PDB file of C-alpha atoms in Angstrom:
ATOM      1  CA  MET I   8      -2.613   0.502 -21.033  1.00 47.00           C
ATOM      2  CA  ALA I   9      -0.787  -2.030 -19.529  1.00 50.00           C
ATOM      3  CA  ASN I  10      -0.949  -3.158 -15.500  1.00 57.00           C
ATOM      4  CA  PRO I  11       2.300  -2.586 -13.605  1.00 60.00           C
ATOM      5  CA  GLN I  12       3.337  -5.044 -11.094  1.00 64.00           C
ATOM      6  CA  TRP I  13       1.615  -4.252  -7.812  1.00 69.00           C
ATOM      7  CA  HIS I  14       3.926  -3.656  -4.864  1.00 71.00           C
ATOM      8  CA  TRP I  15       1.750  -3.764  -1.758  1.00 73.00           C
ATOM      9  CA  GLY I  16       2.890  -2.165   1.880  1.00 71.00           C
ATOM     10  CA  THR I  17       6.220  -0.974  -0.351  1.00 69.00           C
ATOM     11  CA  ILE I  18       8.216   0.953   3.160  1.00 72.00           C
ATOM     12  CA  PRO I  19       9.840   3.569   1.375  1.00 74.00           C
ATOM     13  CA  ASP I  20      13.746   4.386   2.928  1.00 76.00           C
ATOM     14  CA  SER I  21      12.995   7.487   4.590  1.00 80.00           C
ATOM     15  CA  PRO I  22      10.065   9.197   5.116  1.00 83.00           C
ATOM     16  CA  PRO I  23       8.889  11.844   2.669  1.00 83.00           C
ATOM     17  CA  THR I  24       9.062  15.619   3.334  1.00 89.00           C
ATOM     18  CA  LEU I  25       6.518  18.079   3.289  1.00 89.00           C
ATOM     19  CA  GLU I  26       7.924  19.254  -0.350  1.00 91.00           C
ATOM     20  CA  GLU I  27       7.813  15.952  -1.076  1.00 87.00           C
ATOM     21  CA  ARG I  28       4.981  14.989  -0.503  1.00 84.00           C
ATOM     22  CA  ASN I  29       2.823  18.423  -1.888  1.00 88.00           C
ATOM     23  CA  ALA I  30       4.507  17.792  -5.042  1.00 88.00           C
ATOM     24  CA  LEU I  31       3.359  13.940  -5.507  1.00 82.00           C
ATOM     25  CA  ILE I  32      -0.268  15.138  -4.367  1.00 83.00           C
ATOM     26  CA  ALA I  33      -0.022  18.202  -7.235  1.00 88.00           C
ATOM     27  CA  GLU I  34       1.292  15.778  -9.453  1.00 86.00           C
ATOM     28  CA  GLU I  35      -1.542  13.447  -8.888  1.00 84.00           C
ATOM     29  CA  LYS I  36      -3.733  15.919  -9.561  1.00 83.00           C
ATOM     30  CA  ARG I  37      -1.965  17.113 -13.294  1.00 86.00           C
ATOM     31  CA  VAL I  38      -2.628  13.548 -14.515  1.00 87.00           C
ATOM     32  CA  LEU I  39      -6.222  11.516 -12.798  1.00 82.00           C
ATOM     33  CA  GLN I  40      -8.197  13.205 -15.512  1.00 82.00           C
ATOM     34  CA  LYS I  41      -5.649  12.015 -18.560  1.00 84.00           C
ATOM     35  CA  VAL I  42      -5.638   8.149 -16.710  1.00 84.00           C
ATOM     36  CA  GLN I  43      -9.290   8.039 -16.004  1.00 80.00           C
ATOM     37  CA  GLN I  44      -9.780   8.345 -19.248  1.00 82.00           C
ATOM     38  CA  ALA I  45      -7.251   4.951 -21.014  1.00 83.00           C
ATOM     39  CA  GLN I  46      -8.752   3.002 -18.776  1.00 82.00           C
ATOM     40  CA  LYS I  47     -12.040   3.827 -18.489  1.00 84.00           C
ATOM     41  CA  GLY I  48     -12.563   5.364 -14.989  1.00 81.00           C
ATOM     42  CA  TYR I  49     -11.650   2.489 -13.300  1.00 85.00           C
ATOM     43  CA  CYS I  50      -8.958   1.819 -10.993  1.00 86.00           C
ATOM     44  CA  ALA I  51      -6.112  -0.497 -12.257  1.00 85.00           C
ATOM     45  CA  ALA I  52      -5.541  -2.510  -9.864  1.00 86.00           C
ATOM     46  CA  CYS I  53      -9.507  -3.640  -7.876  1.00 85.00           C
ATOM     47  CA  GLY I  54     -11.480  -2.509 -10.882  1.00 83.00           C
ATOM     48  CA  PHE I  55     -12.874  -0.465  -9.048  1.00 82.00           C
ATOM     49  CA  PRO I  56     -14.103   3.756  -9.737  1.00 80.00           C
ATOM     50  CA  ALA I  57     -10.681   5.139  -9.560  1.00 75.00           C
ATOM     51  CA  MET I  58     -10.324   9.023  -8.076  1.00 79.00           C
ATOM     52  CA  ALA I  59      -7.020   8.834  -7.754  1.00 78.00           C
ATOM     53  CA  ALA I  60      -3.780   8.671  -9.764  1.00 77.00           C
ATOM     54  CA  LEU I  61      -0.379   6.605  -8.546  1.00 80.00           C
ATOM     55  CA  ARG I  62       2.428   6.550 -10.097  1.00 75.00           C
ATOM     56  CA  GLY I  63       3.351   2.662 -11.156  1.00 66.00           C
ATOM     57  CA  HIS I  64       6.668   2.991 -11.757  1.00 56.00           C
ATOM     58  CA  LYS I  65       9.471   5.638 -10.443  1.00 56.00           C
ATOM     59  CA  GLN I  66      11.823   3.843 -13.591  1.00 55.00           C
ATOM     60  CA  ASP I  67       9.367   4.884 -16.220  1.00 58.00           C
ATOM     61  CA  GLY I  68       7.581   7.725 -14.917  1.00 70.00           C
ATOM     62  CA  ARG I  69       4.113   5.535 -15.807  1.00 79.00           C
ATOM     63  CA  TRP I  70       0.924   6.782 -13.840  1.00 85.00           C
ATOM     64  CA  PHE I  71      -2.235   4.494 -13.354  1.00 85.00           C
ATOM     65  CA  GLY I  72      -5.175   5.591 -12.403  1.00 85.00           C
ATOM     66  CA  VAL I  73      -6.295   3.550  -9.219  1.00 87.00           C
ATOM     67  CA  CYS I  74      -9.038   4.107  -5.829  1.00 88.00           C
ATOM     68  CA  PRO I  75      -7.865   5.346  -2.641  1.00 88.00           C
ATOM     69  CA  VAL I  76      -8.362   2.100  -1.221  1.00 90.00           C
ATOM     70  CA  CYS I  77      -5.786   1.407  -3.089  1.00 89.00           C
ATOM     71  CA  ARG I  78      -3.344   4.030  -3.690  1.00 88.00           C
ATOM     72  CA  ALA I  79      -3.027   3.102   0.222  1.00 88.00           C
ATOM     73  CA  GLY I  80      -1.993  -0.169  -0.356  1.00 87.00           C
ATOM     74  CA  LEU I  81       0.163   0.498  -2.554  1.00 85.00           C
ATOM     75  CA  ASN I  82       1.802   4.123  -0.780  1.00 82.00           C
ATOM     76  CA  LEU I  83       2.015   3.897   2.700  1.00 84.00           C
ATOM     77  CA  ALA I  84       3.597   6.803   3.373  1.00 81.00           C
ATOM     78  CA  PHE I  85       0.458   8.297   2.188  1.00 81.00           C
ATOM     79  CA  ALA I  86      -2.003   6.209   4.172  1.00 86.00           C
ATOM     80  CA  PRO I  87      -4.329   8.200   6.240  1.00 88.00           C
ATOM     81  CA  GLU I  88      -4.530   6.499   9.815  1.00 86.00           C
ATOM     82  CA  GLU I  89      -7.958   4.979   9.893  1.00 89.00           C
ATOM     83  CA  ALA I  90      -6.778   2.171   9.330  1.00 89.00           C
ATOM     84  CA  GLN I  91      -4.471  -1.082  10.362  1.00 86.00           C
ATOM     85  CA  MET I  92      -1.789  -3.056   9.239  1.00 85.00           C
ATOM     86  CA  VAL I  93      -2.495  -6.596   9.754  1.00 85.00           C
ATOM     87  CA  PHE I  94      -0.690 -10.512   9.275  1.00 82.00           C
ATOM     88  CA  MET I  95      -2.880 -11.920   6.488  1.00 83.00           C
ATOM     89  CA  PRO I  96       0.081 -13.596   4.289  1.00 83.00           C
ATOM     90  CA  GLU I  97      -3.105 -15.782   2.749  1.00 84.00           C
ATOM     91  CA  THR I  98      -4.891 -13.007   1.084  1.00 86.00           C
ATOM     92  CA  PRO I  99      -3.071 -11.150  -1.426  1.00 88.00           C
ATOM     93  CA  GLN I 100      -3.793  -7.579  -0.752  1.00 89.00           C
ATOM     94  CA  VAL I 101      -6.494  -6.216  -3.349  1.00 89.00           C
ATOM     95  CA  LYS I 102      -8.572  -8.992  -3.052  1.00 89.00           C
ATOM     96  CA  ILE I 103      -8.937  -7.677   0.927  1.00 89.00           C
ATOM     97  CA  ASN I 104      -9.625  -4.785  -1.397  1.00 89.00           C
ATOM     98  CA  GLN I 105     -12.036  -6.024  -2.903  1.00 87.00           C
ATOM     99  CA  THR I 106     -13.629  -7.016   0.100  1.00 86.00           C
ATOM    100  CA  LEU I 107     -13.746  -4.104   1.482  1.00 89.00           C
ATOM    101  CA  HIS I 108     -15.393  -2.381  -1.052  1.00 86.00           C
ATOM    102  CA  THR I 109     -18.464  -4.569  -0.552  1.00 84.00           C
ATOM    103  CA  ILE I 110     -18.066  -4.196   3.049  1.00 85.00           C
ATOM    104  CA  TYR I 111     -18.431  -0.339   2.422  1.00 85.00           C
ATOM    105  CA  ALA I 112     -21.104  -0.700   0.218  1.00 82.00           C
ATOM    106  CA  TRP I 113     -23.202  -3.194   3.572  1.00 81.00           C
ATOM    107  CA  MET I 114     -23.109  -0.322   6.135  1.00 80.00           C
ATOM    108  CA  HIS I 115     -24.952   1.982   4.018  1.00 74.00           C
ATOM    109  CA  SER I 116     -27.316  -0.457   3.456  1.00 73.00           C
ATOM    110  CA  ALA I 117     -30.612  -1.164   5.232  1.00 70.00           C
ATOM    111  CA  ASP I 118     -30.610  -5.088   4.731  1.00 78.00           C
ATOM    112  CA  ARG I 119     -29.815  -5.420   9.112  1.00 80.00           C
ATOM    113  CA  ASN I 120     -27.459  -8.798   8.168  1.00 82.00           C
ATOM    114  CA  GLN I 121     -25.427  -6.879   6.198  1.00 78.00           C
ATOM    115  CA  LEU I 122     -25.310  -4.081   8.730  1.00 79.00           C
ATOM    116  CA  ASP I 123     -24.240  -7.069  11.300  1.00 82.00           C
ATOM    117  CA  THR I 124     -22.090  -8.799   8.688  1.00 80.00           C
ATOM    118  CA  ALA I 125     -19.734  -5.373   8.273  1.00 79.00           C
ATOM    119  CA  ASP I 126     -19.533  -5.540  11.957  1.00 79.00           C
ATOM    120  CA  ILE I 127     -18.622  -8.541  12.607  1.00 79.00           C
ATOM    121  CA  VAL I 128     -15.841  -8.262  10.024  1.00 79.00           C
ATOM    122  CA  PHE I 129     -14.179  -5.761  11.781  1.00 76.00           C
ATOM    123  CA  ASP I 130     -14.371  -7.070  15.060  1.00 78.00           C
ATOM    124  CA  LEU I 131     -12.607  -9.434  13.115  1.00 77.00           C
ATOM    125  CA  ILE I 132      -9.769  -7.296  12.000  1.00 75.00           C
ATOM    126  CA  ASN I 133      -9.189  -5.651  15.314  1.00 72.00           C
ATOM    127  CA  ASP I 134      -8.946  -9.377  16.722  1.00 73.00           C
ATOM    128  CA  ARG I 135      -6.334 -10.034  13.879  1.00 72.00           C
ATOM    129  CA  SER I 136      -4.438  -7.101  14.294  1.00 69.00           C
ATOM    130  CA  MET I 137      -3.386  -7.863  18.029  1.00 68.00           C
ATOM    131  CA  TYR I 138      -2.071 -10.944  17.436  1.00 64.00           C
ATOM    132  CA  THR I 139      -0.037  -8.936  14.691  1.00 67.00           C
ATOM    133  CA  GLU I 140       1.383  -6.676  17.066  1.00 66.00           C
ATOM    134  CA  SER I 141       2.013  -9.731  19.318  1.00 64.00           C
ATOM    135  CA  ILE I 142       3.992 -11.787  16.767  1.00 61.00           C
ATOM    136  CA  LEU I 143       5.742  -8.509  14.957  1.00 63.00           C
ATOM    137  CA  GLY I 144       6.988  -6.812  18.615  1.00 62.00           C
ATOM    138  CA  VAL I 145       5.118  -4.204  17.211  1.00 61.00           C
ATOM    139  CA  ARG I 146       3.631  -0.970  19.140  1.00 60.00           C
ATOM    140  CA  GLN I 147       1.971   0.416  17.062  1.00 62.00           C
ATOM    141  CA  LEU I 148      -0.164  -0.882  13.626  1.00 76.00           C
ATOM    142  CA  THR I 149      -1.366   2.362  12.481  1.00 81.00           C
ATOM    143  CA  PRO I 150       0.505   2.907   8.769  1.00 82.00           C
ATOM    144  CA  GLY I 151       2.542   5.857   9.898  1.00 83.00           C
ATOM    145  CA  GLY I 152       3.135   4.007  13.602  1.00 82.00           C
ATOM    146  CA  LEU I 153       4.518   1.064  11.323  1.00 81.00           C
ATOM    147  CA  LEU I 154       6.635   3.212   9.341  1.00 82.00           C
ATOM    148  CA  ALA I 155       8.167   5.299  12.248  1.00 83.00           C
ATOM    149  CA  GLN I 156       9.399   2.539  13.530  1.00 82.00           C
ATOM    150  CA  VAL I 157      10.610   0.786  11.477  1.00 81.00           C
ATOM    151  CA  TRP I 158      12.405   4.005  10.045  1.00 83.00           C
ATOM    152  CA  ASP I 159      13.923   3.257  13.694  1.00 86.00           C
ATOM    153  CA  MET I 160      15.489   0.360  12.658  1.00 83.00           C
ATOM    154  CA  SER I 161      19.015  -0.529  12.211  1.00 83.00           C
ATOM    155  CA  PRO I 162      19.772  -1.620   8.534  1.00 81.00           C
ATOM    156  CA  THR I 163      19.948  -5.433   9.787  1.00 82.00           C
ATOM    157  CA  GLU I 164      16.852  -5.201  11.898  1.00 80.00           C
ATOM    158  CA  ARG I 165      15.071  -4.053   8.700  1.00 78.00           C
ATOM    159  CA  GLN I 166      16.620  -6.660   6.726  1.00 76.00           C
ATOM    160  CA  GLY I 167      15.204  -8.948   9.094  1.00 72.00           C
ATOM    161  CA  ALA I 168      11.754  -7.607  10.419  1.00 73.00           C
ATOM    162  CA  GLN I 169      10.798  -7.683   6.300  1.00 74.00           C
ATOM    163  CA  ARG I 170      10.108 -11.244   5.802  1.00 73.00           C
ATOM    164  CA  LEU I 171       7.691 -10.652   8.181  1.00 73.00           C
ATOM    165  CA  LEU I 172       6.417  -7.042   6.826  1.00 76.00           C
ATOM    166  CA  GLN I 173       5.966  -7.744   3.659  1.00 80.00           C
ATOM    167  CA  HIS I 174       3.318 -10.160   4.666  1.00 83.00           C
ATOM    168  CA  LEU I 175       1.231  -6.967   6.278  1.00 85.00           C
ATOM    169  CA  ARG I 176      -2.449  -6.100   5.078  1.00 88.00           C
ATOM    170  CA  LEU I 177      -3.612  -2.599   5.277  1.00 90.00           C
ATOM    171  CA  ILE I 178      -7.266  -2.300   6.009  1.00 89.00           C
ATOM    172  CA  LEU I 179      -8.914   1.061   5.584  1.00 90.00           C
ATOM    173  CA  PHE I 180     -11.039   1.781   7.724  1.00 88.00           C
ATOM    174  CA  PRO I 181     -14.049   4.055   5.801  1.00 87.00           C
ATOM    175  CA  GLU I 182     -13.837   7.373   8.271  1.00 88.00           C
ATOM    176  CA  ALA I 183     -10.258   7.281   6.229  1.00 88.00           C
ATOM    177  CA  ILE I 184     -12.557   7.138   2.751  1.00 88.00           C
ATOM    178  CA  ALA I 185     -15.552   9.573   3.834  1.00 88.00           C
ATOM    179  CA  SER I 186     -16.170  11.407   0.738  1.00 87.00           C
ATOM    180  CA  ALA I 187     -15.332   8.747  -1.788  1.00 85.00           C
ATOM    181  CA  VAL I 188     -17.674   6.212   0.436  1.00 86.00           C
ATOM    182  CA  ASP I 189     -19.864   8.973   0.354  1.00 86.00           C
ATOM    183  CA  TYR I 190     -19.606   9.136  -3.724  1.00 85.00           C
ATOM    184  CA  TRP I 191     -19.880   6.087  -4.157  1.00 83.00           C
ATOM    185  CA  HIS I 192     -22.817   5.673  -1.971  1.00 83.00           C
ATOM    186  CA  LYS I 193     -25.064   8.039  -4.512  1.00 83.00           C
ATOM    187  CA  THR I 194     -23.695   6.547  -7.857  1.00 82.00           C
ATOM    188  CA  VAL I 195     -22.342   2.898  -7.614  1.00 80.00           C
ATOM    189  CA  TYR I 196     -23.769   1.016  -4.876  1.00 76.00           C
ATOM    190  CA  PRO I 197     -27.019   1.529  -5.771  1.00 74.00           C
ATOM    191  CA  ARG I 198     -26.569  -0.898  -9.026  1.00 71.00           C
ATOM    192  CA  TRP I 199     -25.195  -3.269  -6.427  1.00 58.00           C
ATOM    193  CA  GLN I 200     -28.836  -3.809  -5.146  1.00 53.00           C
ATOM    194  CA  PRO I 201     -29.489  -6.199  -7.876  1.00 42.00           C
ATOM    195  CA  ILE I 202     -26.351  -8.827  -6.790  1.00 44.00           C
ATOM    196  CA  GLN I 203     -26.917  -7.750  -2.812  1.00 47.00           C
ATOM    197  CA  ARG I 204     -30.520  -9.071  -2.522  1.00 45.00           C
ATOM    198  CA  LYS I 205     -31.198 -13.109  -1.654  1.00 42.00           C
ATOM    199  CA  PRO I 206     -33.965 -14.139  -4.156  1.00 40.00           C
ATOM    200  CA  SER I 207     -37.352 -14.189  -2.616  1.00 39.00           C
TER     201      SER I 207
END
């Protein structure tokens, strides 16, 4: 199964209706097992265990298995609000997602250094969020708040903002996907321990 050309942070022209949201969620559940088997259970974007399905191309209807972190970044209209959009043009979204998985693992670690590092990273994210608000002139950087502001823009205003918006990256906080993080803590993170431990 070939991967699509991922379009991170795509902003739809209008907010999805409740019927559209429910229909997409139902279809994702229907195809999830099939795409997981085709990809041997791994996310087509970042390589982490896939737990959701996402339509990669509306034109040909292809579906791909993705992890919840990548699903949110690829479909902002469905992203949870426990997140921040930050201006990070130097870093691809998929690299950020892979880093987030490592931080989530550190947050479940007994290693004090790893716990402290996770706290520092999220402090830096908050600093970057304030910087992003100042350069974009927006009031909110949650996915829903940002989308609402974009949808209120005129077509001309949106076209001007799009050059900056394409450099925004989604930072998903662990509470947004708490059940997934708990599952990974039991099934995936323990296998990371030999890699995370420093040699004595």
